[in-house]
mmCIF file with all atom_site columns, C-alpha atoms in Angstrom:
data_model
loop_
_atom_site.group_PDB
_atom_site.id
_atom_site.type_symbol
_atom_site.label_atom_id
_atom_site.label_alt_id
_atom_site.label_comp_id
_atom_site.label_asym_id
_atom_site.label_entity_id
_atom_site.label_seq_id
_atom_site.pdbx_PDB_ins_code
_atom_site.Cartn_x
_atom_site.Cartn_y
_atom_site.Cartn_z
_atom_site.occupancy
_atom_site.B_iso_or_equiv
_atom_site.pdbx_formal_charge
_atom_site.auth_seq_id
_atom_site.auth_comp_id
_atom_site.auth_asym_id
_atom_site.auth_atom_id
_atom_site.pdbx_PDB_model_num
ATOM 1   C CA . MET A 1 1   ? 0.000   0.000  0.000   1.00 0.00 ? 33  MET A CA 1
ATOM 2   C CA . PRO A 1 2   ? 1.521   3.379  -1.011  1.00 0.00 ? 34  PRO A CA 1
ATOM 3   C CA . THR A 1 3   ? 2.148   5.883  1.725   1.00 0.00 ? 35  THR A CA 1
ATOM 4   C CA . SER A 1 4   ? 1.797   9.623  1.543   1.00 0.00 ? 36  SER A CA 1
ATOM 5   C CA . PRO A 1 5   ? 5.024   11.571 1.602   1.00 0.00 ? 37  PRO A CA 1
ATOM 6   C CA . ALA A 1 6   ? 5.953   13.004 4.978   1.00 0.00 ? 38  ALA A CA 1
ATOM 7   C CA . PRO A 1 7   ? 4.800   16.600 5.437   1.00 0.00 ? 39  PRO A CA 1
ATOM 8   C CA . ASP A 1 8   ? 7.455   19.181 4.641   1.00 0.00 ? 40  ASP A CA 1
ATOM 9   C CA . PRO A 1 9   ? 8.243   20.874 7.973   1.00 0.00 ? 41  PRO A CA 1
ATOM 10  C CA . PHE A 1 10  ? 9.110   24.138 6.234   1.00 0.00 ? 42  PHE A CA 1
ATOM 11  C CA . MET A 1 11  ? 5.834   24.301 4.311   1.00 0.00 ? 43  MET A CA 1
ATOM 12  C CA . GLU A 1 12  ? 4.092   23.355 7.560   1.00 0.00 ? 44  GLU A CA 1
ATOM 13  C CA . ALA A 1 13  ? 5.795   26.368 9.204   1.00 0.00 ? 45  ALA A CA 1
ATOM 14  C CA . ALA A 1 14  ? 4.579   28.616 6.365   1.00 0.00 ? 46  ALA A CA 1
ATOM 15  C CA . ILE A 1 15  ? 1.057   27.215 6.767   1.00 0.00 ? 47  ILE A CA 1
ATOM 16  C CA . ALA A 1 16  ? 1.215   27.954 10.515  1.00 0.00 ? 48  ALA A CA 1
ATOM 17  C CA . GLU A 1 17  ? 2.049   31.567 9.610   1.00 0.00 ? 49  GLU A CA 1
ATOM 18  C CA . ALA A 1 18  ? -0.907  31.638 7.184   1.00 0.00 ? 50  ALA A CA 1
ATOM 19  C CA . ARG A 1 19  ? -3.224  30.349 9.910   1.00 0.00 ? 51  ARG A CA 1
ATOM 20  C CA . GLN A 1 20  ? -1.969  33.062 12.257  1.00 0.00 ? 52  GLN A CA 1
ATOM 21  C CA . GLY A 1 21  ? -2.674  35.745 9.657   1.00 0.00 ? 53  GLY A CA 1
ATOM 22  C CA . PHE A 1 22  ? -6.203  34.387 9.151   1.00 0.00 ? 54  PHE A CA 1
ATOM 23  C CA . ALA A 1 23  ? -6.803  34.311 12.921  1.00 0.00 ? 55  ALA A CA 1
ATOM 24  C CA . GLU A 1 24  ? -5.765  37.989 13.049  1.00 0.00 ? 56  GLU A CA 1
ATOM 25  C CA . GLY A 1 25  ? -8.357  38.856 10.387  1.00 0.00 ? 57  GLY A CA 1
ATOM 26  C CA . GLY A 1 26  ? -5.842  39.125 7.562   1.00 0.00 ? 58  GLY A CA 1
ATOM 27  C CA . LEU A 1 27  ? -5.085  37.169 4.433   1.00 0.00 ? 59  LEU A CA 1
ATOM 28  C CA . PRO A 1 28  ? -4.019  33.591 5.175   1.00 0.00 ? 60  PRO A CA 1
ATOM 29  C CA . ILE A 1 29  ? -0.688  33.678 3.397   1.00 0.00 ? 61  ILE A CA 1
ATOM 30  C CA . GLY A 1 30  ? 2.482   32.617 5.178   1.00 0.00 ? 62  GLY A CA 1
ATOM 31  C CA . SER A 1 31  ? 6.156   32.408 4.349   1.00 0.00 ? 63  SER A CA 1
ATOM 32  C CA . VAL A 1 32  ? 9.406   31.128 5.815   1.00 0.00 ? 64  VAL A CA 1
ATOM 33  C CA . LEU A 1 33  ? 12.994  31.624 4.708   1.00 0.00 ? 65  LEU A CA 1
ATOM 34  C CA . VAL A 1 34  ? 15.207  28.570 5.127   1.00 0.00 ? 66  VAL A CA 1
ATOM 35  C CA . CYS A 1 35  ? 19.000  28.550 5.030   1.00 0.00 ? 67  CYS A CA 1
ATOM 36  C CA . ASP A 1 36  ? 21.072  25.408 5.395   1.00 0.00 ? 68  ASP A CA 1
ATOM 37  C CA . GLY A 1 37  ? 18.098  23.468 6.745   1.00 0.00 ? 69  GLY A CA 1
ATOM 38  C CA . GLN A 1 38  ? 17.116  26.068 9.375   1.00 0.00 ? 70  GLN A CA 1
ATOM 39  C CA . VAL A 1 39  ? 14.272  28.582 9.404   1.00 0.00 ? 71  VAL A CA 1
ATOM 40  C CA . ILE A 1 40  ? 15.930  32.000 9.664   1.00 0.00 ? 72  ILE A CA 1
ATOM 41  C CA . GLY A 1 41  ? 12.822  34.100 9.107   1.00 0.00 ? 73  GLY A CA 1
ATOM 42  C CA . ARG A 1 42  ? 9.070   33.787 9.060   1.00 0.00 ? 74  ARG A CA 1
ATOM 43  C CA . GLY A 1 43  ? 6.131   36.026 8.393   1.00 0.00 ? 75  GLY A CA 1
ATOM 44  C CA . HIS A 1 44  ? 2.565   36.304 7.201   1.00 0.00 ? 76  HIS A CA 1
ATOM 45  C CA . ASN A 1 45  ? 0.573   38.776 5.196   1.00 0.00 ? 77  ASN A CA 1
ATOM 46  C CA . ARG A 1 46  ? -0.067  41.792 7.429   1.00 0.00 ? 78  ARG A CA 1
ATOM 47  C CA . ARG A 1 47  ? -1.579  44.094 4.838   1.00 0.00 ? 79  ARG A CA 1
ATOM 48  C CA . VAL A 1 48  ? -4.940  44.262 6.624   1.00 0.00 ? 80  VAL A CA 1
ATOM 49  C CA . GLN A 1 49  ? -3.641  44.231 10.197  1.00 0.00 ? 81  GLN A CA 1
ATOM 50  C CA . ASP A 1 50  ? -1.080  47.020 9.607   1.00 0.00 ? 82  ASP A CA 1
ATOM 51  C CA . GLY A 1 51  ? -2.798  48.910 6.788   1.00 0.00 ? 83  GLY A CA 1
ATOM 52  C CA . SER A 1 52  ? 0.326   48.127 4.758   1.00 0.00 ? 84  SER A CA 1
ATOM 53  C CA . VAL A 1 53  ? 0.708   47.840 1.007   1.00 0.00 ? 85  VAL A CA 1
ATOM 54  C CA . ILE A 1 54  ? 4.138   46.238 1.451   1.00 0.00 ? 86  ILE A CA 1
ATOM 55  C CA . HIS A 1 55  ? 3.729   43.520 4.071   1.00 0.00 ? 87  HIS A CA 1
ATOM 56  C CA . HIS A 1 56  ? 2.814   40.605 1.891   1.00 0.00 ? 88  HIS A CA 1
ATOM 57  C CA . ALA A 1 57  ? 3.824   37.341 3.590   1.00 0.00 ? 89  ALA A CA 1
ATOM 58  C CA . GLU A 1 58  ? 7.168   37.135 1.786   1.00 0.00 ? 90  GLU A CA 1
ATOM 59  C CA . MET A 1 59  ? 8.058   40.778 2.455   1.00 0.00 ? 91  MET A CA 1
ATOM 60  C CA . ASN A 1 60  ? 7.072   40.379 6.116   1.00 0.00 ? 92  ASN A CA 1
ATOM 61  C CA . CYS A 1 61  ? 9.255   37.277 6.255   1.00 0.00 ? 93  CYS A CA 1
ATOM 62  C CA . PHE A 1 62  ? 12.230  39.210 4.826   1.00 0.00 ? 94  PHE A CA 1
ATOM 63  C CA . GLU A 1 63  ? 11.618  42.030 7.314   1.00 0.00 ? 95  GLU A CA 1
ATOM 64  C CA . ASN A 1 64  ? 11.486  39.584 10.216  1.00 0.00 ? 96  ASN A CA 1
ATOM 65  C CA . THR A 1 65  ? 14.636  37.817 9.006   1.00 0.00 ? 97  THR A CA 1
ATOM 66  C CA . GLY A 1 66  ? 16.604  41.001 9.555   1.00 0.00 ? 98  GLY A CA 1
ATOM 67  C CA . ARG A 1 67  ? 19.916  41.903 7.958   1.00 0.00 ? 99  ARG A CA 1
ATOM 68  C CA . GLN A 1 68  ? 21.956  38.973 6.749   1.00 0.00 ? 100 GLN A CA 1
ATOM 69  C CA . PRO A 1 69  ? 25.362  38.803 5.071   1.00 0.00 ? 101 PRO A CA 1
ATOM 70  C CA . ALA A 1 70  ? 24.986  38.778 1.273   1.00 0.00 ? 102 ALA A CA 1
ATOM 71  C CA . GLY A 1 71  ? 26.302  35.218 1.064   1.00 0.00 ? 103 GLY A CA 1
ATOM 72  C CA . VAL A 1 72  ? 23.382  33.865 3.087   1.00 0.00 ? 104 VAL A CA 1
ATOM 73  C CA . TYR A 1 73  ? 20.586  34.591 0.605   1.00 0.00 ? 105 TYR A CA 1
ATOM 74  C CA . PRO A 1 74  ? 21.808  32.464 -2.330  1.00 0.00 ? 106 PRO A CA 1
ATOM 75  C CA . ARG A 1 75  ? 21.785  29.452 0.031   1.00 0.00 ? 107 ARG A CA 1
ATOM 76  C CA . CYS A 1 76  ? 18.157  30.094 1.011   1.00 0.00 ? 108 CYS A CA 1
ATOM 77  C CA . THR A 1 77  ? 14.856  28.659 -0.085  1.00 0.00 ? 109 THR A CA 1
ATOM 78  C CA . LEU A 1 78  ? 11.733  30.775 0.301   1.00 0.00 ? 110 LEU A CA 1
ATOM 79  C CA . TYR A 1 79  ? 8.544   28.884 1.158   1.00 0.00 ? 111 TYR A CA 1
ATOM 80  C CA . SER A 1 80  ? 5.242   30.636 0.502   1.00 0.00 ? 112 SER A CA 1
ATOM 81  C CA . THR A 1 81  ? 1.725   29.286 0.834   1.00 0.00 ? 113 THR A CA 1
ATOM 82  C CA . LEU A 1 82  ? 0.599   31.259 -2.244  1.00 0.00 ? 114 LEU A CA 1
ATOM 83  C CA . SER A 1 83  ? 2.367   31.963 -5.527  1.00 0.00 ? 115 SER A CA 1
ATOM 84  C CA . PRO A 1 84  ? 4.495   35.120 -4.955  1.00 0.00 ? 116 PRO A CA 1
ATOM 85  C CA . CYS A 1 85  ? 3.559   38.371 -6.684  1.00 0.00 ? 117 CYS A CA 1
ATOM 86  C CA . HIS A 1 86  ? 5.993   40.460 -8.734  1.00 0.00 ? 118 HIS A CA 1
ATOM 87  C CA . MET A 1 87  ? 6.964   42.637 -5.750  1.00 0.00 ? 119 MET A CA 1
ATOM 88  C CA . CYS A 1 88  ? 7.898   39.647 -3.606  1.00 0.00 ? 120 CYS A CA 1
ATOM 89  C CA . SER A 1 89  ? 9.532   37.879 -6.526  1.00 0.00 ? 121 SER A CA 1
ATOM 90  C CA . GLY A 1 90  ? 11.577  41.003 -7.225  1.00 0.00 ? 122 GLY A CA 1
ATOM 91  C CA . ALA A 1 91  ? 12.897  40.919 -3.658  1.00 0.00 ? 123 ALA A CA 1
ATOM 92  C CA . MET A 1 92  ? 13.886  37.281 -4.160  1.00 0.00 ? 124 MET A CA 1
ATOM 93  C CA . ILE A 1 93  ? 15.781  38.210 -7.336  1.00 0.00 ? 125 ILE A CA 1
ATOM 94  C CA . HIS A 1 94  ? 17.377  41.213 -5.627  1.00 0.00 ? 126 HIS A CA 1
ATOM 95  C CA . TYR A 1 95  ? 18.793  39.038 -2.849  1.00 0.00 ? 127 TYR A CA 1
ATOM 96  C CA . GLY A 1 96  ? 19.803  36.157 -5.118  1.00 0.00 ? 128 GLY A CA 1
ATOM 97  C CA . ILE A 1 97  ? 17.443  33.536 -3.695  1.00 0.00 ? 129 ILE A CA 1
ATOM 98  C CA . LYS A 1 98  ? 17.481  30.627 -6.118  1.00 0.00 ? 130 LYS A CA 1
ATOM 99  C CA . LYS A 1 99  ? 14.713  28.353 -4.792  1.00 0.00 ? 131 LYS A CA 1
ATOM 100 C CA . CYS A 1 100 ? 11.051  28.956 -4.063  1.00 0.00 ? 132 CYS A CA 1
ATOM 101 C CA . VAL A 1 101 ? 8.520   26.392 -2.849  1.00 0.00 ? 133 VAL A CA 1
ATOM 102 C CA . VAL A 1 102 ? 4.902   27.420 -3.444  1.00 0.00 ? 134 VAL A CA 1
ATOM 103 C CA . GLY A 1 103 ? 2.003   25.944 -1.491  1.00 0.00 ? 135 GLY A CA 1
ATOM 104 C CA . GLU A 1 104 ? -0.560  26.561 -4.212  1.00 0.00 ? 136 GLU A CA 1
ATOM 105 C CA . ASN A 1 105 ? -1.137  28.596 -7.341  1.00 0.00 ? 137 ASN A CA 1
ATOM 106 C CA . ARG A 1 106 ? -4.749  27.666 -8.150  1.00 0.00 ? 138 ARG A CA 1
ATOM 107 C CA . THR A 1 107 ? -6.136  30.684 -6.297  1.00 0.00 ? 139 THR A CA 1
ATOM 108 C CA . ILE A 1 108 ? -3.889  33.010 -8.243  1.00 0.00 ? 140 ILE A CA 1
ATOM 109 C CA . MET A 1 109 ? -0.784  32.583 -10.348 1.00 0.00 ? 141 MET A CA 1
ATOM 110 C CA . GLY A 1 110 ? 1.900   34.969 -9.232  1.00 0.00 ? 142 GLY A CA 1
ATOM 111 C CA . ALA A 1 111 ? 5.201   35.730 -10.928 1.00 0.00 ? 143 ALA A CA 1
ATOM 112 C CA . GLU A 1 112 ? 6.405   32.143 -11.269 1.00 0.00 ? 144 GLU A CA 1
ATOM 113 C CA . ASP A 1 113 ? 7.347   32.601 -14.934 1.00 0.00 ? 145 ASP A CA 1
ATOM 114 C CA . PHE A 1 114 ? 9.341   35.708 -14.024 1.00 0.00 ? 146 PHE A CA 1
ATOM 115 C CA . LEU A 1 115 ? 11.198  33.786 -11.321 1.00 0.00 ? 147 LEU A CA 1
ATOM 116 C CA . ARG A 1 116 ? 11.950  30.913 -13.696 1.00 0.00 ? 148 ARG A CA 1
ATOM 117 C CA . SER A 1 117 ? 13.190  33.373 -16.320 1.00 0.00 ? 149 SER A CA 1
ATOM 118 C CA . ARG A 1 118 ? 15.728  34.548 -13.730 1.00 0.00 ? 150 ARG A CA 1
ATOM 119 C CA . ASP A 1 119 ? 16.890  30.961 -13.034 1.00 0.00 ? 151 ASP A CA 1
ATOM 120 C CA . VAL A 1 120 ? 14.958  30.531 -9.800  1.00 0.00 ? 152 VAL A CA 1
ATOM 121 C CA . GLU A 1 121 ? 13.832  26.953 -9.218  1.00 0.00 ? 153 GLU A CA 1
ATOM 122 C CA . VAL A 1 122 ? 10.091  27.080 -8.470  1.00 0.00 ? 154 VAL A CA 1
ATOM 123 C CA . THR A 1 123 ? 8.345   24.026 -7.021  1.00 0.00 ? 155 THR A CA 1
ATOM 124 C CA . VAL A 1 124 ? 4.563   24.042 -6.605  1.00 0.00 ? 156 VAL A CA 1
ATOM 125 C CA . VAL A 1 125 ? 3.321   21.462 -4.090  1.00 0.00 ? 157 VAL A CA 1
ATOM 126 C CA . ASP A 1 126 ? -0.409  22.132 -4.681  1.00 0.00 ? 158 ASP A CA 1
ATOM 127 C CA . SER A 1 127 ? -1.334  21.924 -1.001  1.00 0.00 ? 159 SER A CA 1
ATOM 128 C CA . ALA A 1 128 ? -5.020  21.361 -0.377  1.00 0.00 ? 160 ALA A CA 1
ATOM 129 C CA . GLU A 1 129 ? -4.708  23.136 2.979   1.00 0.00 ? 161 GLU A CA 1
ATOM 130 C CA . CYS A 1 130 ? -3.170  26.249 1.420   1.00 0.00 ? 162 CYS A CA 1
ATOM 131 C CA . PHE A 1 131 ? -5.970  26.348 -1.160  1.00 0.00 ? 163 PHE A CA 1
ATOM 132 C CA . GLN A 1 132 ? -8.673  25.780 1.471   1.00 0.00 ? 164 GLN A CA 1
ATOM 133 C CA . LEU A 1 133 ? -7.341  28.611 3.646   1.00 0.00 ? 165 LEU A CA 1
ATOM 134 C CA . MET A 1 134 ? -7.518  31.010 0.697   1.00 0.00 ? 166 MET A CA 1
ATOM 135 C CA . GLU A 1 135 ? -10.950 29.743 -0.313  1.00 0.00 ? 167 GLU A CA 1
ATOM 136 C CA . ALA A 1 136 ? -12.252 30.294 3.240   1.00 0.00 ? 168 ALA A CA 1
ATOM 137 C CA . PHE A 1 137 ? -10.818 33.811 3.355   1.00 0.00 ? 169 PHE A CA 1
ATOM 138 C CA . ILE A 1 138 ? -12.252 34.795 -0.038  1.00 0.00 ? 170 ILE A CA 1
ATOM 139 C CA . ARG A 1 139 ? -15.703 33.540 0.946   1.00 0.00 ? 171 ARG A CA 1
ATOM 140 C CA . LYS A 1 140 ? -15.502 35.387 4.298   1.00 0.00 ? 172 LYS A CA 1
ATOM 141 C CA . SER A 1 141 ? -13.988 38.652 3.033   1.00 0.00 ? 173 SER A CA 1
ATOM 142 C CA . PRO A 1 142 ? -14.474 39.042 -0.733  1.00 0.00 ? 174 PRO A CA 1
ATOM 143 C CA . GLU A 1 143 ? -14.151 42.835 -0.484  1.00 0.00 ? 175 GLU A CA 1
ATOM 144 C CA . ILE A 1 144 ? -10.671 42.562 1.018   1.00 0.00 ? 176 ILE A CA 1
ATOM 145 C CA . TRP A 1 145 ? -9.661  39.981 -1.586  1.00 0.00 ? 177 TRP A CA 1
ATOM 146 C CA . LYS A 1 146 ? -10.933 42.277 -4.355  1.00 0.00 ? 178 LYS A CA 1
ATOM 147 C CA . GLU A 1 147 ? -9.022  45.205 -2.875  1.00 0.00 ? 179 GLU A CA 1
ATOM 148 C CA . ASP A 1 148 ? -5.804  43.216 -2.547  1.00 0.00 ? 180 ASP A CA 1
ATOM 149 C CA . ILE A 1 149 ? -5.872  41.135 -5.706  1.00 0.00 ? 181 ILE A CA 1
ATOM 150 C CA . GLY A 1 150 ? -8.698  42.451 -7.857  1.00 0.00 ? 182 GLY A CA 1
ATOM 151 C CA . ALA A 1 151 ? -10.991 39.427 -7.946  1.00 0.00 ? 183 ALA A CA 1
ATOM 152 C CA . TYR A 1 152 ? -14.402 38.858 -6.392  1.00 0.00 ? 184 TYR A CA 1
ATOM 153 C CA . SER A 1 153 ? -14.657 35.159 -5.695  1.00 0.00 ? 185 SER A CA 1
ATOM 154 C CA . LEU A 1 154 ? -13.535 31.718 -6.692  1.00 0.00 ? 186 LEU A CA 1
ATOM 155 C CA . ALA A 1 155 ? -16.559 31.403 -8.998  1.00 0.00 ? 187 ALA A CA 1
ATOM 156 C CA . ASP A 1 156 ? -15.805 34.714 -10.756 1.00 0.00 ? 188 ASP A CA 1
ATOM 157 C CA . GLY A 1 157 ? -12.260 33.766 -11.646 1.00 0.00 ? 189 GLY A CA 1
ATOM 158 C CA . PHE A 1 158 ? -9.200  35.764 -10.795 1.00 0.00 ? 190 PHE A CA 1
ATOM 159 C CA . ALA A 1 159 ? -7.870  38.913 -12.401 1.00 0.00 ? 191 ALA A CA 1
ATOM 160 C CA . THR A 1 160 ? -4.155  39.594 -12.293 1.00 0.00 ? 192 THR A CA 1
#
């Protein structure tokens, strides 16, 4: 009988961040930055909680990581529960991060093609839990989703 692969502890940490953001009334998107097998930063989308246009989960993760020597970033993998947007992807390129693990991209496709065009390895795990968290948020707060992303609901499709 086949067994399911063991859960990825780093994606699980990103999902925990997403859950925290949802519990705070914000978007359930989480991120962790991993270097040499250790989480060195974590964050979640705080756009609603802080009234911020910048604190997407990945940007909040970078902020919480703090200053690092330049040689650290190319050894890192960024985990995000949702496909990163162009702003967050640009930060990854700026710091030389070469790997990104995405929880899901069914809700919205971010800048994955841009990342790949800059030689970033992008792996999409298609996590049901990541998708379900976003689905629950969109159903609960469609006006916030529309404001942040520009789409009304899962049934309406998603504008980019």
